[in-house]
GROMACS .gro file of C-alpha atoms in nm:
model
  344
    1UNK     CA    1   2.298   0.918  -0.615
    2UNK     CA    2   2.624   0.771  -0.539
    3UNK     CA    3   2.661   0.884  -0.195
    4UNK     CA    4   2.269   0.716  -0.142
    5UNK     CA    5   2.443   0.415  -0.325
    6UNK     CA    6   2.716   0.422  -0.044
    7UNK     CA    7   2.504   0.460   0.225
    8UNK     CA    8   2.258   0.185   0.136
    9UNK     CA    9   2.579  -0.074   0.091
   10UNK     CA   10   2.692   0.072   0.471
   11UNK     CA   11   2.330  -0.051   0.572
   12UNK     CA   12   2.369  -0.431   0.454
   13UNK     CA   13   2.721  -0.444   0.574
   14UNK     CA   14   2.541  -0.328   0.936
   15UNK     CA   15   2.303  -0.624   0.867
   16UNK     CA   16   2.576  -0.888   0.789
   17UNK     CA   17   2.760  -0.759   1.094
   18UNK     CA   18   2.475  -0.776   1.327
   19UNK     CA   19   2.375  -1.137   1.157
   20UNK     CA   20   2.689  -1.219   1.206
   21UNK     CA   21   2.681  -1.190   1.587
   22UNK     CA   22   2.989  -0.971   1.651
   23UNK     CA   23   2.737  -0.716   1.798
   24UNK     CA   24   2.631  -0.980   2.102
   25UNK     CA   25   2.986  -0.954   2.269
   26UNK     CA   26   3.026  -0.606   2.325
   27UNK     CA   27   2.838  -0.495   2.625
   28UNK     CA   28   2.787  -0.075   2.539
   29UNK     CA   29   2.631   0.080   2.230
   30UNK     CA   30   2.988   0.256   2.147
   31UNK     CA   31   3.132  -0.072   2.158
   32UNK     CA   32   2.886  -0.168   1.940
   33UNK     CA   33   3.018   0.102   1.662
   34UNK     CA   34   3.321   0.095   1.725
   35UNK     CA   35   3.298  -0.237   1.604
   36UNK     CA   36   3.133  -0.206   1.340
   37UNK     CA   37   3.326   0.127   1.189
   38UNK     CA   38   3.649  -0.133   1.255
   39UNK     CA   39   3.526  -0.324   0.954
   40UNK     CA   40   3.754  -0.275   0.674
   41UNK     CA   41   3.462  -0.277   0.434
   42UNK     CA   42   3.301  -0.013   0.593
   43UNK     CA   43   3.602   0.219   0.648
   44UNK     CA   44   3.622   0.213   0.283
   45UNK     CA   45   3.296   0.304   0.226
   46UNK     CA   46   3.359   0.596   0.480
   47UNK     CA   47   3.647   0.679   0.314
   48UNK     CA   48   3.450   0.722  -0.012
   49UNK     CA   49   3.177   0.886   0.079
   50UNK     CA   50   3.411   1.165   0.226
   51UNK     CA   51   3.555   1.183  -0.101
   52UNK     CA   52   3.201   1.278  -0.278
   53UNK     CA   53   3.180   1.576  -0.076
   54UNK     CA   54   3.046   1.839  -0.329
   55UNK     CA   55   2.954   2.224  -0.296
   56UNK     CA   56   2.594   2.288  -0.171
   57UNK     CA   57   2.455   2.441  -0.494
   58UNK     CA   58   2.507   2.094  -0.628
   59UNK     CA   59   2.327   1.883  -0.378
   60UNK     CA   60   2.025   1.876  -0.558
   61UNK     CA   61   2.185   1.862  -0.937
   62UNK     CA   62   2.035   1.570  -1.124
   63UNK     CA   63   2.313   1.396  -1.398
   64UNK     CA   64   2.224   1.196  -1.668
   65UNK     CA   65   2.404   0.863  -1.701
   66UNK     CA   66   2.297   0.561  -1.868
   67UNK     CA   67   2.089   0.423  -1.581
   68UNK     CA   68   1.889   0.745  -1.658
   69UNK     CA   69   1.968   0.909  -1.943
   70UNK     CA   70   1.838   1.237  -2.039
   71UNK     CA   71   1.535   1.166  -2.277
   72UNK     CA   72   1.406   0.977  -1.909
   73UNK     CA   73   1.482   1.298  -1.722
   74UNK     CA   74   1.306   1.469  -1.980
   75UNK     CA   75   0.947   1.259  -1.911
   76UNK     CA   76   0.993   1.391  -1.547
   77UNK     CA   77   1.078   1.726  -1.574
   78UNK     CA   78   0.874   2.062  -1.611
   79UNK     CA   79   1.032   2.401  -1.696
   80UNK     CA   80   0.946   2.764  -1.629
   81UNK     CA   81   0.619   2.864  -1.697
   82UNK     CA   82   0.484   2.518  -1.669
   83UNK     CA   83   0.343   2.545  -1.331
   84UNK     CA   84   0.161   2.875  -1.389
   85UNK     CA   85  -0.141   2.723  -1.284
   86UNK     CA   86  -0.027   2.676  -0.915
   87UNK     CA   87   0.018   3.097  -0.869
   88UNK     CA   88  -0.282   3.156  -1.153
   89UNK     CA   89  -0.588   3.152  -0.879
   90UNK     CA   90  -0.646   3.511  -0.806
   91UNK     CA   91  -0.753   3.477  -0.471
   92UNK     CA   92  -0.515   3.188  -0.377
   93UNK     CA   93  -0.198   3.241  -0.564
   94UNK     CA   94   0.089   2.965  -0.459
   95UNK     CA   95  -0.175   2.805  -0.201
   96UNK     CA   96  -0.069   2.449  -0.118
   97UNK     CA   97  -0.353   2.295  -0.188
   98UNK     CA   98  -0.372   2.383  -0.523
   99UNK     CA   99  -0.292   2.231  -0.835
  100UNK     CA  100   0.069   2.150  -0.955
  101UNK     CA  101   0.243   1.999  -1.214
  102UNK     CA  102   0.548   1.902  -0.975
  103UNK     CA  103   0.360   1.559  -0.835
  104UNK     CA  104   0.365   1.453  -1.213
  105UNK     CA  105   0.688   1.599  -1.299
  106UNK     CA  106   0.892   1.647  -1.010
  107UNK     CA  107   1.206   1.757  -1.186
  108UNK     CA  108   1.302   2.103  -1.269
  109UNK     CA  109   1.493   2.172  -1.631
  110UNK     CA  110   1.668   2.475  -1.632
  111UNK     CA  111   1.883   2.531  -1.995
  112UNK     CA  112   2.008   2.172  -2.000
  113UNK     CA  113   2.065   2.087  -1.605
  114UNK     CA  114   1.842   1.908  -1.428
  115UNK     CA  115   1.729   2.017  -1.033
  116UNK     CA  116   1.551   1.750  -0.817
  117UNK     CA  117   1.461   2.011  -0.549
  118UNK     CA  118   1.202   1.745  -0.328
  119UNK     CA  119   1.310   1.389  -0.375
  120UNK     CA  120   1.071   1.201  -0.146
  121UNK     CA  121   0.814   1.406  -0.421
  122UNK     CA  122   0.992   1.145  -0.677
  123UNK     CA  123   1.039   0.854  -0.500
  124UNK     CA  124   0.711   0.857  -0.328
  125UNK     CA  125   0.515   0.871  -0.629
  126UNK     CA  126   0.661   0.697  -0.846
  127UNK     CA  127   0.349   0.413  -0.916
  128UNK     CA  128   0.140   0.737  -0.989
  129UNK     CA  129   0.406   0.892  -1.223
  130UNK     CA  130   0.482   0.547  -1.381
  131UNK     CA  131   0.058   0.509  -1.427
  132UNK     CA  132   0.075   0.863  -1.568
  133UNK     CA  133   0.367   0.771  -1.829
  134UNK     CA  134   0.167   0.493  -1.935
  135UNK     CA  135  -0.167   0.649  -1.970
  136UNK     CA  136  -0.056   0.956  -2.186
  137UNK     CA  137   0.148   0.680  -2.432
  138UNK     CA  138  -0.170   0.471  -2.499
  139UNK     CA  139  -0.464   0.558  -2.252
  140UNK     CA  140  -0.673   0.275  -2.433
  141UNK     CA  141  -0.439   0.006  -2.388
  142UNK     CA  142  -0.411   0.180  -1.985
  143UNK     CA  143  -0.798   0.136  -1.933
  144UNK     CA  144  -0.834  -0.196  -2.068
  145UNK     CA  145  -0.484  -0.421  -2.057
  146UNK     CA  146  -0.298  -0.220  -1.772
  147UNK     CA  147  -0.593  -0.165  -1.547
  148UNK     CA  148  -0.694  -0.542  -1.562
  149UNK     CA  149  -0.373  -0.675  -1.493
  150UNK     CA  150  -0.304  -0.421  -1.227
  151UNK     CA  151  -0.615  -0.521  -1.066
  152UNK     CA  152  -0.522  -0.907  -1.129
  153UNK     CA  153  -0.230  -0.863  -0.954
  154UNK     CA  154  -0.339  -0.751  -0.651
  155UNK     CA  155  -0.583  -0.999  -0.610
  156UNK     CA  156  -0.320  -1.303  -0.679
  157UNK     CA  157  -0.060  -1.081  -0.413
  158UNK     CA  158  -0.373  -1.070  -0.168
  159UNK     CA  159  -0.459  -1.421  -0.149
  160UNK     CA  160  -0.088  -1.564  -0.172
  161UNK     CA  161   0.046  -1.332   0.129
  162UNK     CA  162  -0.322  -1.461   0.307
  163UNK     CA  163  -0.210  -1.856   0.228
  164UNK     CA  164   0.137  -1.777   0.385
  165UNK     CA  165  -0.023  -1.652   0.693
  166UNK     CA  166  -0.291  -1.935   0.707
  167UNK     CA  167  -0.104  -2.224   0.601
  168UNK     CA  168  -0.343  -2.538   0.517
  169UNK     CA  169  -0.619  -2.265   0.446
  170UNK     CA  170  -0.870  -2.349   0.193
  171UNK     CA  171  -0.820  -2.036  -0.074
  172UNK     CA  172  -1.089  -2.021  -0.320
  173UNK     CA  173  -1.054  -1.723  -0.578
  174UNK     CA  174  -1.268  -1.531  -0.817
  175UNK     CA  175  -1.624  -1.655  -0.665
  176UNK     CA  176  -1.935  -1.561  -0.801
  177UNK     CA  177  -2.312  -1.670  -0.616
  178UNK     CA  178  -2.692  -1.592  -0.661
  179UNK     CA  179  -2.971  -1.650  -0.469
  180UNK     CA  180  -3.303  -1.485  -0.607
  181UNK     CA  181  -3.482  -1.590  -0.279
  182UNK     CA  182  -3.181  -1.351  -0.041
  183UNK     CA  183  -3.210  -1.116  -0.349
  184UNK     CA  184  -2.856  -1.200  -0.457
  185UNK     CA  185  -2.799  -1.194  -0.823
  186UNK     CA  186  -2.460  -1.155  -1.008
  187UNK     CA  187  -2.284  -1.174  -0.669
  188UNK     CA  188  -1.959  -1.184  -0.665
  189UNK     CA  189  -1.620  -1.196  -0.422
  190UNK     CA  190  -1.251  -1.212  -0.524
  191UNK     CA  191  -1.149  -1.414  -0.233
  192UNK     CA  192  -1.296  -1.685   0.049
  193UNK     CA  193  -1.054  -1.872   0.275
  194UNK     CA  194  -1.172  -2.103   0.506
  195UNK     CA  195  -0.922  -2.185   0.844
  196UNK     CA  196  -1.041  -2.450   1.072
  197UNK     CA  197  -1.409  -2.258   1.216
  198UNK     CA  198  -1.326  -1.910   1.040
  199UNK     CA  199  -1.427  -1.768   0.704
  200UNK     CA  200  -1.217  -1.482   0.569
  201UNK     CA  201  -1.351  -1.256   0.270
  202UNK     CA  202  -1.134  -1.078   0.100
  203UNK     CA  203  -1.218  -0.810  -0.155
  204UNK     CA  204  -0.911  -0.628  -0.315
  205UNK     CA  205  -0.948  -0.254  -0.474
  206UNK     CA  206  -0.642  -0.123  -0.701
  207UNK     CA  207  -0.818   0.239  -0.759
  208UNK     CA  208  -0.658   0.531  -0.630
  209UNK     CA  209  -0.697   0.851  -0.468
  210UNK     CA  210  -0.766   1.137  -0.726
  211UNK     CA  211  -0.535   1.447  -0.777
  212UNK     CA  212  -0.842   1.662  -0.559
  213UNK     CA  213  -0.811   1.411  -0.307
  214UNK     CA  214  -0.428   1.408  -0.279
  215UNK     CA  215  -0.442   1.794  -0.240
  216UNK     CA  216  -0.670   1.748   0.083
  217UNK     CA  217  -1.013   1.810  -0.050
  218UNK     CA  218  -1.200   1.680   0.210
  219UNK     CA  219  -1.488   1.605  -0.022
  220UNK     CA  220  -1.318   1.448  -0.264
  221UNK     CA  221  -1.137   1.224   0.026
  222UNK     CA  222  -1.457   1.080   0.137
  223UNK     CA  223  -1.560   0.980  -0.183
  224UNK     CA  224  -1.242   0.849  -0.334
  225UNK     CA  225  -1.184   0.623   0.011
  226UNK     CA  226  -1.560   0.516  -0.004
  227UNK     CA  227  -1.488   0.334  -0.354
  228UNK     CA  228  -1.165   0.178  -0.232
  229UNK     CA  229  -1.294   0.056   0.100
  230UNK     CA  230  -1.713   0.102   0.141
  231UNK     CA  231  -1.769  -0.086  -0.197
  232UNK     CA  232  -1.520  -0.367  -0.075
  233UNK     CA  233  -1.697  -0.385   0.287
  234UNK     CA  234  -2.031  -0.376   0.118
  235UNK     CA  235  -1.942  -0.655  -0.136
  236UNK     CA  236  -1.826  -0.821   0.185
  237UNK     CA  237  -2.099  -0.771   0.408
  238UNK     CA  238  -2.328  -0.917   0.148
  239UNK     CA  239  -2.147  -1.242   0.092
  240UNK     CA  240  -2.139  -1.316   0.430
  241UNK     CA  241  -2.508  -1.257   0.513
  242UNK     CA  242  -2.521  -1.483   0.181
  243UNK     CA  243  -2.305  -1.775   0.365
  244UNK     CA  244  -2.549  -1.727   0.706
  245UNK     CA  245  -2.880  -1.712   0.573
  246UNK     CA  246  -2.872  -1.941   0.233
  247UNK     CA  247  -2.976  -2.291   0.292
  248UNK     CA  248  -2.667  -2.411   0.082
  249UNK     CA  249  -2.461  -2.188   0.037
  250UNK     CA  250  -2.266  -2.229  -0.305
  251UNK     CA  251  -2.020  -2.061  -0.493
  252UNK     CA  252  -1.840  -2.113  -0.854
  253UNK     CA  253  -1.521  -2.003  -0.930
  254UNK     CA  254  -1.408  -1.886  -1.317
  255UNK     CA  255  -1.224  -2.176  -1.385
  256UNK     CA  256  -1.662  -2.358  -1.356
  257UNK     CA  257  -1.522  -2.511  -1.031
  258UNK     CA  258  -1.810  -2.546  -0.741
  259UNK     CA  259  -1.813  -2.462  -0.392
  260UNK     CA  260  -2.070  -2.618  -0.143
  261UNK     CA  261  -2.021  -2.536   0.228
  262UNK     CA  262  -2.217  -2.778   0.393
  263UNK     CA  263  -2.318  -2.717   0.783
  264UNK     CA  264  -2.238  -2.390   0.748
  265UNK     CA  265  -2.276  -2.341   1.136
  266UNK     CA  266  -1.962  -2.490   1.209
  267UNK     CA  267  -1.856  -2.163   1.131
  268UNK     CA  268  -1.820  -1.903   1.382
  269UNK     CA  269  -1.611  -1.625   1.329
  270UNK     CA  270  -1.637  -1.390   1.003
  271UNK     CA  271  -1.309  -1.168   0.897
  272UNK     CA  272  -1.362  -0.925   0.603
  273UNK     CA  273  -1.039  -0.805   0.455
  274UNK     CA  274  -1.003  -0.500   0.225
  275UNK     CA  275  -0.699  -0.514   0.035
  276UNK     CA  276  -0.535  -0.186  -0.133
  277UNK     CA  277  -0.318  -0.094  -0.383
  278UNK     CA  278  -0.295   0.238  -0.262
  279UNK     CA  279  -0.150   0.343   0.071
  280UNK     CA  280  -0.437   0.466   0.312
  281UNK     CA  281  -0.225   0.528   0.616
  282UNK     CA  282  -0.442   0.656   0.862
  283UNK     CA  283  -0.704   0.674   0.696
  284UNK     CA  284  -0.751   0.306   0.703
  285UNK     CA  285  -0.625   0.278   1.055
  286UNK     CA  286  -0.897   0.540   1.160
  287UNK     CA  287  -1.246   0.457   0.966
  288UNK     CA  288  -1.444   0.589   1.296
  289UNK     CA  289  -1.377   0.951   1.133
  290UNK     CA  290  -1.621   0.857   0.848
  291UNK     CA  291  -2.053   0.813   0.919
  292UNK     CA  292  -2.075   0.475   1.088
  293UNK     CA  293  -2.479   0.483   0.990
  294UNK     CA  294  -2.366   0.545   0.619
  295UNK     CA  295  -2.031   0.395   0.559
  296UNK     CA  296  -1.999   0.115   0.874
  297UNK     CA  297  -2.143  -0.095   1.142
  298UNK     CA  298  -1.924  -0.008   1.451
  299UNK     CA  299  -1.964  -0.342   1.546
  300UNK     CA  300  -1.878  -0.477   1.211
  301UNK     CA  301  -1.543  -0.331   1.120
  302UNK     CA  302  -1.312  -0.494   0.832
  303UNK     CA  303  -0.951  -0.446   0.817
  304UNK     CA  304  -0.883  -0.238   0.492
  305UNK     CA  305  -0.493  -0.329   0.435
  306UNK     CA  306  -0.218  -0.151   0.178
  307UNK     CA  307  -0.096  -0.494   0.023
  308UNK     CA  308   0.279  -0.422   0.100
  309UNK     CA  309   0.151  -0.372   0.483
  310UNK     CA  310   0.036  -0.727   0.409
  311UNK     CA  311   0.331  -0.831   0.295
  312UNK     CA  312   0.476  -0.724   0.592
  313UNK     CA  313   0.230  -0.866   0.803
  314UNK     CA  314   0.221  -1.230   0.599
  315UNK     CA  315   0.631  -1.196   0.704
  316UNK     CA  316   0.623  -1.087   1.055
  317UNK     CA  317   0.356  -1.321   1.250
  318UNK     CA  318   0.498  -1.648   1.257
  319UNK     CA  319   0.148  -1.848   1.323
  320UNK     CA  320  -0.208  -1.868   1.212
  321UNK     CA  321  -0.338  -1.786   1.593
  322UNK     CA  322  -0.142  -1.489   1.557
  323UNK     CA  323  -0.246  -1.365   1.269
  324UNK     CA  324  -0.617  -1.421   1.377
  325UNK     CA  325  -0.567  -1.256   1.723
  326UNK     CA  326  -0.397  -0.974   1.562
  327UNK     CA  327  -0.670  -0.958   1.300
  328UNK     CA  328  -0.947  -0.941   1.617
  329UNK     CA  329  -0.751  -0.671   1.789
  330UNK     CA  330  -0.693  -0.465   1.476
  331UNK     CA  331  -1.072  -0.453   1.362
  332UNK     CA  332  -1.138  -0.342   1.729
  333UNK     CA  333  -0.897  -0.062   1.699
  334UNK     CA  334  -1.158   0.118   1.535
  335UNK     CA  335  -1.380   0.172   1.792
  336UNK     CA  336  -1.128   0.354   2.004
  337UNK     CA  337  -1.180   0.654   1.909
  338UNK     CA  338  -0.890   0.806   2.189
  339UNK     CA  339  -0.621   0.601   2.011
  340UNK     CA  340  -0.471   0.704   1.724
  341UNK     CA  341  -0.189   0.489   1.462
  342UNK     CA  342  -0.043   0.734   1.151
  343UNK     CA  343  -0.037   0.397   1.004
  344UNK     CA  344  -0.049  -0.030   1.002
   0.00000   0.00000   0.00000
């Protein structure tokens, strides 16, 4: 932990250094780290980190300290015998796909030491460990207080990192329609933002994938994605046809507030933006692989975003025309089926 400590302080001296502009007169890369391993701050950084050199059987000893003391060690850790399960299939004994206890507990307890054997198993999972902690203290106050402000959250992220990238946008959140004569009732949208001639919907799902689903059953995939992004680009789908084809098309917010949008065919471009809490990777990136007659319209593709990604995103483009162009070229990426992006 200490060495990861060190390393981590070595990376924002690089970023003060480079900030700094002592990078932009040397002319060579080795010059450039030469430089930079001239700093006394980072010599003595070196200089410790050489010191923490420890024998290989330790690399992967965990030791409890106050910042994580034992009894937290403890809520993370299985012991032998507890992963029986995971060798227990007669036919498929130790098979990776099965079933283990390690993606809830990643920590090993042997006697009284602690082994963290697969660290990126720990650190990325730890929303899903964290969610688990939570549930098995109080899974009542989980499915009713947690879940709602989880979801809450990522609706109020959504729209604020969509306000930074469309600044002057009207943001309206937390809509709800009807129109018995389009055969809406109870319709509902967590976010519309109008920019200048466009209309962006934005529906934001915090569900996850299941444990099945996380193991690579393909069955389970399908369905578990088709909640977090089919619901959201149906929901979508159906407010806009509400916005095109109602005579006045009105919405009310939760607050009672009302919103008219009056010559509605000023507006010519329609974005619909799914917003997740849980990382998709290329599975959002790729949503040709799933039944375009079932799950999309080819021509009709929304961008289904992990909200950091958005965060990103909201941080990176430095104009509303950018963000829109990127937005156009993105949706299209889905209908080339030869190109392929692990992530956003």
């Amino acid at each position: 932990l200490e060495t990861h400590l060190l390393l981590r302080e070595l990376h924002d001296h690089f970023k003060q250094f480079v900030e700094g502009g002592e990078a932009k007169t040397a002319t060579t890369f080795e010059e450039i780290r030469q430089a930079y391993h001239n700093l006394p701050e980072v010599q003595k950084c070196l200089e410790r980190i050489s010191l923490l050199e420890e024998p290989k059987e330790k690399l992967f000893k965990l030791m409890p300290n106050k910042n994580m003391p034992a009894h937290i060690l403890d809520l993370l850790s299985c012991t032998c015998g507890d992963n029986s399960a995971f060798v227990g299939m007669p036919k498929y004994s130790g098979w990776p796909l099965n079933e283990t206890i390690l993606r809830r507990r990643p920590i090993v307890k042997v006697k009284d030491a602690y082994y963290c054997f697969l660290p990126q198993g720990l650190f990325r999972n730890l929303v899903n460990i964290g969610e688990s902690l939570i549930a098995e203290a109080d899974v009542k106050y989980f499915r009713k207080q947690y879940s709602k402000a989880r979801s809450d959250f990522l609706e109020e992220k959504s729209l604020n990192y969509l306000r930074a990238l469309l600044p002057g946008a009207a943001v309206h959140a937390n809509l709800k329609y009807n129109d018995l004569n389009l055969g809406v009732e109870n319709g509902e949208l967590d976010g519309l933002i109008i920019f200048d001639r466009s209309i962006i919907i934005v529906e934001a799902k915090s569900g996850g994938l299941s444990a099945s689903a996380r193991r690579g059953s393909i069955e389970r995939l399908k369905q578990d994605v088709g909640k977090l992004i089919e619901d959201a680009y149906e929901q979508g789908l159906r407010a806009r046809d509400y916005i095109k084809r109602a005579t006045l098309p009105t919405f009310v917010s939760s607050g009672g507030e009302v919103l008219e949008l009056h010559d509605r065919e000023q507006y010519q471009d329609f974005y619909l933006i799914n917003v997740t809490l849980e990382n998709l990777a290329h599975l959002s990136t790729r949503l040709y692989q799933f039944d375009k007659s079932k799950f999309l319209d080819q021509h009709e593709w929304p961008w289904s975003v992990f909200l950091n990604d958005l965060r990103i995103t909201s941080e990176i483009l430095e104009s509303p025309s950018e963000f829109l162009v990127y937005l156009q070229w993105r949706t299209q990426l889905n209908e080339l089926v030869d190109v392929h992006s692990p992530d956003e």
